[in-house]
């Protein structure tokens, strides 16, 4: 019936009809009208059909309507991302001015009317800063609210109370009743408390939305209150249901010899883990053995979560619901309970652990001669941080390595045995293993890049917290050899497992990264030319890598890489092996992190089914599952959604902690100085990016008291009228924190007075070289 309905509405002579008229055209009986109404309601909910006045139905494009998700900016304007459909009046983002947003809120699903004509001066002129060719629209209906409650800070005027939303993209304050008129178990909320507000129905745009305070989270801007706010916004729960806790009681605290039938014993093979300082769980370990002919036998050992988490049990249902672990600053919201994630499944130092292993024989030049799969058991000899592994690679002495501080116990799931307690013989064995592993990993990396894989490594900012939860220090970490050593071996294992299971005909989850749109690559090429990065056809992979190499040497390297990543499509989970653009790999899957990713757990079950079918063991001790294509498709779609949610939560907690860190910097005397570079020039100041924290901020002209600054005729420099001092994109500056606005999430800086005595002067016409010879 739905297919016939869509064919009717897509006809050239179709006009909007009521449900009774639709029933007649479709030759339906009276008893079928409820079914038709159900189809119409479903189609309206997903935006494929719209309901007009007088209860008439049609396709969105026939009424110049478009449905989709509305995303606001802090200034009140918004952009509508259309729902993918050939029946929409617009397929590209639709710009919506602040006066046309109606009663929509950030990320609501809405219906908007496309505005085709405008007379005289209109809002469209304001939208030219976004996209001069973009269509504009007006919200006319809310299909579905993104949320029924929000978090914010309680405030009041002389006459009423209100809540300032945490998300600055929710541009309206929420009116609430006097908290004293409600009953509270532990006292009413006070001004400046962080609260949860349940939203009432909002019908009139010129009147602020209203709500009811339903929960108190604590004093706003304190670590716990901010943490609780993020948990509520992204529906994250540190606690597990009672049924999961009950199942955990049936799982022993340690593994025993009974867990080893048909498992290969790797416990006498020297094995290490290499992870960040603040790693909470340890999914993967690496072992190495030298063969008589000079080849290396390298084992990639992955925690065997499927041994403990059987399909369709309470543990499995909850893990699937969460989809993945979420790594907030200083805290992890785990996919699995701590007994498994930090205990039985975590490959901690000096403990027997069950694993699924891929053992490779690799030549000196990084060629894979053969590989084997195993269910195994290991005992990690040493837990290394990336920094410690890098010390061994850099040739630091044993004394220097012993003097390196250990990661604080409150920041990690396991510190490992202190280096100072290891003998010279033990340290030398670690050194030899790490260096040999890097020798083969580096060749794997070189070979991968030669085949066309892109170098997309981005520097990462790690924010460490003190024992009270406040942002304590910020460390910028690069993807150095210690990271690449692990990454290459994990990539090799992922691709090997994916290819093998695909060829064996098993339905499973793949990690897919589609090719970017050519139009976006063309726009990126034009943008890069404006900042001095010349490049050719970016649909050619070799040209992309050349462009990335040029960007790496550019003063705006980080922001330009961000621009490139934005031009690419998002990687996602899929049931079809459609390839990975960034890695330039086919049949790529995720196998190496089952503690924190449900997709990997699914692949482990298929891996078990494959080994059972091939007769690798006699007894099926693991969780062997052969999924149908339909099951895998459904799970993959769900996991892409949960992953996106976690990424957003992680980004938000980083923003929150950066604000917290720089707010505390304001209290310091003297203030710390930060090195930065100019990322953009405006008439009201310069936008900067800090080198270490990669935080963005503004140096407003009002803080530049040594002169009167304005844009030059070209708009490329901010120049002082008296001193001739100038600022240009890419220029390095030294700044101190001036102001932090936690509500708007903005950080303002000013140029350091200590550095102001040696200004950069823009050459005057008189001082410029007059000819090529003079240059």
Coordinates of N, CA and C in Angstrom, one line a residue, residues 184-339:
X184 N 11.3 19.7 47.9 CA 12.6 19.1 47.6 C 13.1 18.3 48.7
X185 N 13.6 17.1 48.4 CA 14.1 16.2 49.5 C 15.3 16.8 50.2
X186 N 16.2 17.4 49.4 CA 17.5 17.9 50.0 C 17.7 19.4 49.8
X187 N 16.6 20.1 49.9 CA 16.7 21.6 49.8 C 16.5 22.1 48.3
X188 N 15.9 23.2 48.2 CA 15.6 23.8 46.9 C 16.9 24.3 46.2
X189 N 16.9 24.3 44.9 CA 18.0 24.8 44.1 C 18.2 26.3 44.4
X190 N 19.5 26.7 44.4 CA 19.9 28.1 44.6 C 20.3 28.7 43.3
X191 N 20.4 30.1 43.3 CA 20.9 30.8 42.1 C 22.3 30.3 41.8
X192 N 22.6 30.1 40.5 CA 23.9 29.6 40.0 C 24.0 28.1 40.2
X193 N 22.9 27.4 40.6 CA 23.0 25.9 40.6 C 22.8 25.4 39.2
X194 N 23.4 24.3 38.9 CA 23.1 23.5 37.7 C 21.9 22.7 37.9
X195 N 20.9 22.8 37.0 CA 19.7 22.0 37.2 C 19.2 21.4 35.8
X196 N 18.3 20.4 36.0 CA 17.7 19.8 34.8 C 16.3 20.4 34.7
X197 N 15.9 20.9 33.5 CA 14.6 21.4 33.3 C 13.8 20.6 32.3
X198 N 12.6 20.2 32.7 CA 11.7 19.5 31.8 C 10.9 20.6 31.1
X199 N 11.0 20.5 29.7 CA 10.4 21.6 28.9 C 8.9 21.4 28.7
X200 N 8.1 22.5 28.8 CA 6.7 22.5 28.5 C 6.5 22.7 27.0
X201 N 5.3 22.5 26.5 CA 5.1 22.8 25.1 C 5.3 24.3 24.8
X202 N 6.0 24.6 23.7 CA 6.3 25.9 23.4 C 5.6 26.3 22.1
X203 N 4.6 27.2 22.1 CA 3.8 27.5 20.9 C 4.0 28.9 20.3
X204 N 4.4 29.9 21.2 CA 4.5 31.2 20.7 C 6.0 31.7 20.7
X205 N 6.5 32.1 19.6 CA 7.9 32.4 19.4 C 8.3 33.7 20.2
X206 N 7.3 34.6 20.3 CA 7.7 35.9 21.0 C 7.6 35.8 22.5
X207 N 7.3 34.6 23.0 CA 7.3 34.3 24.5 C 8.3 33.3 24.8
X208 N 9.1 33.5 25.8 CA 10.2 32.5 26.1 C 9.5 31.1 26.5
X209 N 10.2 30.0 26.1 CA 9.7 28.7 26.5 C 9.7 28.6 28.0
X210 N 8.8 27.7 28.5 CA 8.8 27.5 30.0 C 9.1 26.0 30.3
X211 N 9.4 25.8 31.6 CA 9.7 24.5 32.0 C 9.6 24.3 33.5
X212 N 10.0 23.1 34.0 CA 9.9 22.8 35.4 C 11.2 22.1 35.8
X213 N 11.8 22.7 36.9 CA 13.1 22.1 37.4 C 12.7 20.7 38.0
X214 N 13.4 19.7 37.5 CA 13.2 18.3 38.0 C 14.4 17.7 38.7
X215 N 15.5 18.3 38.6 CA 16.7 17.7 39.3 C 17.8 18.8 39.5
X216 N 18.5 18.7 40.6 CA 19.6 19.6 40.9 C 20.9 18.8 40.7
X217 N 21.8 19.4 40.0 CA 23.1 18.7 39.7 C 24.3 19.2 40.5
X218 N 24.1 20.4 41.1 CA 25.2 20.9 41.9 C 25.5 22.3 41.5
X219 N 26.5 22.9 42.1 CA 26.9 24.3 41.8 C 27.5 24.3 40.4
X220 N 27.0 25.3 39.6 CA 27.4 25.3 38.2 C 28.9 25.6 38.1
X221 N 29.5 25.0 37.0 CA 30.9 25.1 36.7 C 31.8 24.3 37.6
X222 N 31.3 23.6 38.6 CA 32.1 22.6 39.4 C 32.2 21.4 38.6
X223 N 33.3 20.6 38.7 CA 33.5 19.4 37.9 C 32.4 18.4 37.9
X224 N 31.8 18.2 39.1 CA 30.8 17.2 39.2 C 29.5 17.6 38.5
X225 N 29.2 18.9 38.7 CA 28.0 19.4 38.0 C 28.1 19.4 36.5
X226 N 29.2 19.8 36.0 CA 29.5 19.7 34.6 C 29.4 18.3 34.0
X227 N 30.0 17.4 34.8 CA 30.0 16.0 34.4 C 28.6 15.4 34.4
X228 N 27.8 15.7 35.4 CA 26.4 15.3 35.4 C 25.6 15.9 34.3
X229 N 25.9 17.1 33.9 CA 25.2 17.8 32.8 C 25.4 17.0 31.5
X230 N 26.7 16.7 31.2 CA 27.0 15.9 30.0 C 26.4 14.6 30.0
X231 N 26.3 13.9 31.1 CA 25.7 12.6 31.2 C 24.2 12.7 30.8
X232 N 23.5 13.7 31.4 CA 22.1 13.9 31.1 C 21.9 14.2 29.6
X233 N 22.7 15.2 29.1 CA 22.5 15.6 27.7 C 22.7 14.5 26.7
X234 N 23.6 13.6 26.9 CA 23.9 12.6 25.9 C 23.4 11.2 26.4
X235 N 22.6 11.2 27.4 CA 22.0 9.9 27.9 C 23.0 8.9 28.2
X236 N 24.0 9.3 29.0 CA 25.1 8.3 29.4 C 24.9 7.9 30.8
X237 N 25.1 6.7 31.1 CA 24.9 6.2 32.5 C 26.1 5.4 33.0
X238 N 26.8 5.9 34.0 CA 27.9 5.2 34.6 C 27.5 3.9 35.3
X239 N 26.3 3.8 35.7 CA 25.8 2.6 36.4 C 25.2 1.6 35.5
X240 N 25.2 0.4 35.9 CA 24.6 -0.7 35.0 C 23.3 -1.2 35.7
X241 N 22.4 -1.8 34.9 CA 21.1 -2.3 35.5 C 21.4 -3.4 36.4
X242 N 20.4 -3.7 37.3 CA 20.5 -4.8 38.3 C 20.7 -6.1 37.6
X243 N 20.0 -6.4 36.5 CA 20.2 -7.7 35.8 C 21.6 -7.9 35.4
X244 N 22.3 -6.8 35.0 CA 23.7 -7.0 34.6 C 24.6 -7.3 35.8
X245 N 24.3 -6.5 36.9 CA 25.1 -6.8 38.1 C 24.9 -8.2 38.6
X246 N 23.7 -8.7 38.5 CA 23.4 -10.1 38.9 C 24.2 -11.1 38.1
X247 N 24.2 -10.8 36.8 CA 25.0 -11.8 35.9 C 26.4 -11.7 36.2
X248 N 27.0 -10.6 36.6 CA 28.4 -10.4 36.9 C 28.8 -11.3 38.1
X249 N 27.8 -11.5 39.0 CA 28.2 -12.4 40.2 C 28.5 -13.8 39.8
X250 N 28.0 -14.2 38.6 CA 28.2 -15.6 38.2 C 29.5 -15.8 37.5
X251 N 30.2 -14.6 37.2 CA 31.5 -14.7 36.5 C 32.6 -14.6 37.6
X252 N 33.6 -15.6 37.6 CA 34.6 -15.6 38.6 C 35.5 -14.4 38.5
X253 N 36.2 -14.1 39.6 CA 37.1 -12.9 39.6 C 38.4 -13.1 38.9
X254 N 38.9 -14.3 38.7 CA 40.1 -14.6 38.0 C 39.9 -15.8 37.1
X255 N 40.7 -15.9 36.0 CA 40.6 -17.1 35.2 C 41.3 -18.3 35.8
X256 N 40.9 -19.5 35.4 CA 41.6 -20.7 35.9 C 41.9 -21.6 34.7
X257 N 42.6 -22.7 35.0 CA 43.0 -23.6 34.0 C 41.9 -24.2 33.2
X258 N 40.7 -24.2 33.8 CA 39.5 -24.7 33.0 C 39.1 -23.8 31.9
X259 N 39.7 -22.6 31.8 CA 39.4 -21.6 30.7 C 40.2 -21.9 29.5
X260 N 41.2 -22.8 29.6 CA 42.2 -23.0 28.5 C 42.0 -24.1 27.5
X261 N 40.9 -24.8 27.5 CA 40.8 -25.9 26.5 C 41.0 -25.4 25.1
X262 N 41.9 -26.1 24.3 CA 42.2 -25.8 22.9 C 42.8 -24.4 22.7
X263 N 43.2 -23.7 23.8 CA 43.8 -22.4 23.6 C 45.4 -22.6 23.5
X264 N 45.9 -21.7 22.6 CA 47.4 -21.7 22.5 C 48.0 -20.9 23.7
X265 N 49.0 -21.5 24.3 CA 49.6 -20.9 25.5 C 50.7 -19.9 25.1
X266 N 50.5 -18.6 25.2 CA 51.5 -17.7 24.8 C 52.2 -17.1 26.1
X267 N 52.0 -17.7 27.2 CA 52.4 -17.0 28.5 C 54.0 -17.0 28.6
X268 N 54.6 -17.9 27.9 CA 56.1 -17.9 28.0 C 56.7 -17.0 26.9
X269 N 55.9 -16.4 26.0 CA 56.4 -15.5 24.9 C 56.4 -14.1 25.5
X270 N 57.5 -13.4 25.3 CA 57.6 -12.0 25.9 C 56.5 -11.1 25.2
X271 N 55.7 -10.5 26.1 CA 54.5 -9.8 25.6 C 54.4 -8.4 26.3
X272 N 54.1 -7.4 25.6 CA 53.9 -6.0 26.2 C 52.6 -5.4 25.7
X273 N 52.2 -4.4 26.4 CA 51.1 -3.5 26.0 C 51.7 -2.1 25.9
X274 N 51.3 -1.3 25.0 CA 51.7 0.1 24.8 C 50.4 1.0 24.7
X275 N 50.2 1.8 25.7 CA 48.9 2.6 25.7 C 49.2 4.0 26.3
X276 N 48.2 4.9 26.2 CA 48.4 6.3 26.8 C 48.6 6.2 28.3
X277 N 49.1 7.3 28.9 CA 49.3 7.4 30.3 C 48.0 7.1 31.1
X278 N 46.9 7.7 30.5 CA 45.7 7.6 31.3 C 44.7 6.5 30.8
X279 N 45.3 5.4 30.2 CA 44.5 4.3 29.7 C 43.7 3.7 30.9
X280 N 42.5 3.4 30.7 CA 41.7 2.8 31.7 C 41.6 1.3 31.5
X281 N 41.5 0.9 30.2 CA 41.5 -0.5 29.9 C 42.5 -0.9 28.8
X282 N 42.8 -2.1 28.7 CA 43.9 -2.6 27.8 C 43.4 -3.7 26.9
X283 N 43.0 -3.3 25.7 CA 42.4 -4.3 24.8 C 43.5 -5.2 24.1
X284 N 44.6 -4.6 23.8 CA 45.6 -5.3 22.9 C 47.0 -5.4 23.5
X285 N 47.6 -6.5 23.1 CA 49.0 -6.7 23.5 C 49.7 -7.3 22.3
X286 N 51.1 -7.2 22.4 CA 51.9 -7.6 21.3 C 53.0 -8.5 21.8
X287 N 53.2 -9.6 21.1 CA 54.4 -10.5 21.4 C 55.3 -10.6 20.2
X288 N 56.5 -10.9 20.5 CA 57.5 -11.0 19.4 C 58.5 -12.2 19.6
X289 N 58.8 -12.9 18.6 CA 59.8 -14.0 18.6 C 60.7 -13.8 17.4
X290 N 62.0 -14.0 17.5 CA 62.9 -14.0 16.4 C 63.0 -15.4 15.8
X291 N 62.9 -15.5 14.5 CA 63.0 -16.8 13.9 C 64.5 -16.9 13.3
X292 N 65.0 -18.2 13.2 CA 66.4 -18.4 12.8 C 66.7 -17.7 11.4
X293 N 65.8 -17.5 10.5 CA 66.1 -16.9 9.2 C 66.1 -15.4 9.2
X294 N 65.8 -14.8 10.4 CA 65.8 -13.4 10.5 C 64.4 -12.8 10.5
X295 N 63.4 -13.6 10.2 CA 62.0 -13.1 10.2 C 61.6 -13.0 11.6
X296 N 60.4 -12.2 11.8 CA 59.9 -12.0 13.1 C 58.5 -12.7 13.1
X297 N 58.2 -13.4 14.2 CA 56.8 -13.9 14.5 C 56.2 -12.9 15.5
X298 N 55.2 -12.2 15.0 CA 54.6 -11.1 15.8 C 53.1 -11.5 16.1
X299 N 52.8 -11.5 17.4 CA 51.4 -11.9 17.8 C 50.7 -10.6 18.2
X300 N 49.5 -10.5 17.6 CA 48.6 -9.4 18.0 C 47.5 -10.1 18.8
X301 N 47.4 -9.8 20.1 CA 46.6 -10.5 21.0 C 45.5 -9.5 21.5
X302 N 44.2 -9.9 21.3 CA 43.1 -9.0 21.6 C 42.2 -9.7 22.7
X303 N 41.8 -8.9 23.7 CA 41.0 -9.4 24.8 C 39.8 -10.2 24.3
X304 N 39.7 -11.4 24.8 CA 38.6 -12.3 24.4 C 37.3 -12.0 25.2
X305 N 36.7 -10.9 24.9 CA 35.4 -10.4 25.6 C 34.3 -11.4 25.3
X306 N 34.3 -12.0 24.1 CA 33.1 -12.9 23.8 C 33.1 -14.1 24.7
X307 N 34.2 -14.5 25.4 CA 34.2 -15.6 26.3 C 33.3 -15.3 27.5
X308 N 33.2 -14.1 27.8 CA 32.4 -13.7 29.0 C 31.1 -13.1 28.7
X309 N 31.0 -12.4 27.5 CA 29.7 -11.7 27.2 C 29.1 -12.5 26.1
X310 N 28.1 -13.4 26.5 CA 27.4 -14.2 25.5 C 26.3 -13.4 24.9
X311 N 26.0 -13.7 23.6 CA 24.9 -13.0 22.9 C 23.5 -13.2 23.6
X312 N 22.8 -12.1 23.6 CA 21.4 -12.0 24.2 C 21.3 -12.2 25.7
X313 N 22.4 -12.1 26.4 CA 22.4 -12.1 27.8 C 22.2 -10.6 28.3
X314 N 21.9 -10.3 29.5 CA 21.8 -8.9 30.0 C 23.0 -8.1 29.7
X315 N 24.2 -8.7 29.9 CA 25.5 -8.1 29.6 C 25.5 -7.6 28.2
X316 N 25.1 -8.5 27.3 CA 25.2 -8.3 25.9 C 24.2 -7.2 25.4
X317 N 23.0 -7.3 26.0 CA 21.9 -6.3 25.6 C 22.4 -4.9 26.0
X318 N 22.9 -4.8 27.2 CA 23.4 -3.5 27.7 C 24.6 -3.0 26.9
X319 N 25.5 -3.9 26.6 CA 26.7 -3.4 25.8 C 26.3 -3.0 24.4
X320 N 25.3 -3.7 23.8 CA 24.8 -3.3 22.5 C 24.1 -1.9 22.6
X321 N 23.3 -1.7 23.6 CA 22.6 -0.4 23.8 C 23.6 0.7 23.9
X322 N 24.7 0.5 24.6 CA 25.7 1.6 24.8 C 26.5 1.8 23.5
X323 N 26.8 0.6 22.8 CA 27.5 0.7 21.6 C 29.0 0.8 21.7
X324 N 29.4 1.6 22.6 CA 30.9 1.8 22.8 C 31.1 2.5 24.1
X325 N 32.3 2.5 24.6 CA 32.7 3.3 25.8 C 32.8 4.7 25.3
X326 N 32.6 5.6 26.3 CA 32.7 7.1 26.0 C 33.7 7.6 26.9
X327 N 34.8 8.3 26.3 CA 35.9 8.7 27.1 C 35.8 10.2 27.3
X328 N 35.2 10.6 28.5 CA 35.2 12.0 28.9 C 36.5 12.3 29.6
X329 N 36.8 13.6 29.7 CA 38.1 14.0 30.3 C 38.1 13.5 31.8
X330 N 39.1 12.6 32.1 CA 39.2 12.1 33.4 C 38.3 11.0 33.8
X331 N 37.3 10.6 33.0 CA 36.3 9.6 33.4 C 35.9 8.8 32.1
X332 N 35.7 7.5 32.3 CA 35.2 6.7 31.2 C 33.8 6.2 31.6
X333 N 32.9 6.3 30.6 CA 31.6 5.7 30.8 C 31.7 4.4 30.0
X334 N 32.0 3.3 30.7 CA 32.4 2.0 29.9 C 31.2 1.3 29.3
X335 N 31.5 0.6 28.2 CA 30.5 -0.2 27.6 C 30.3 -1.5 28.4
X336 N 31.3 -1.9 29.1 CA 31.2 -3.1 30.0 C 31.5 -2.7 31.4
X337 N 30.9 -3.4 32.4 CA 31.2 -3.1 33.8 C 32.6 -3.2 34.1
X338 N 33.0 -2.6 35.2 CA 34.4 -2.5 35.6 C 35.0 -3.9 35.8
X339 N 34.3 -4.8 36.3 CA 34.8 -6.2 36.6 C 35.4 -6.8 35.3

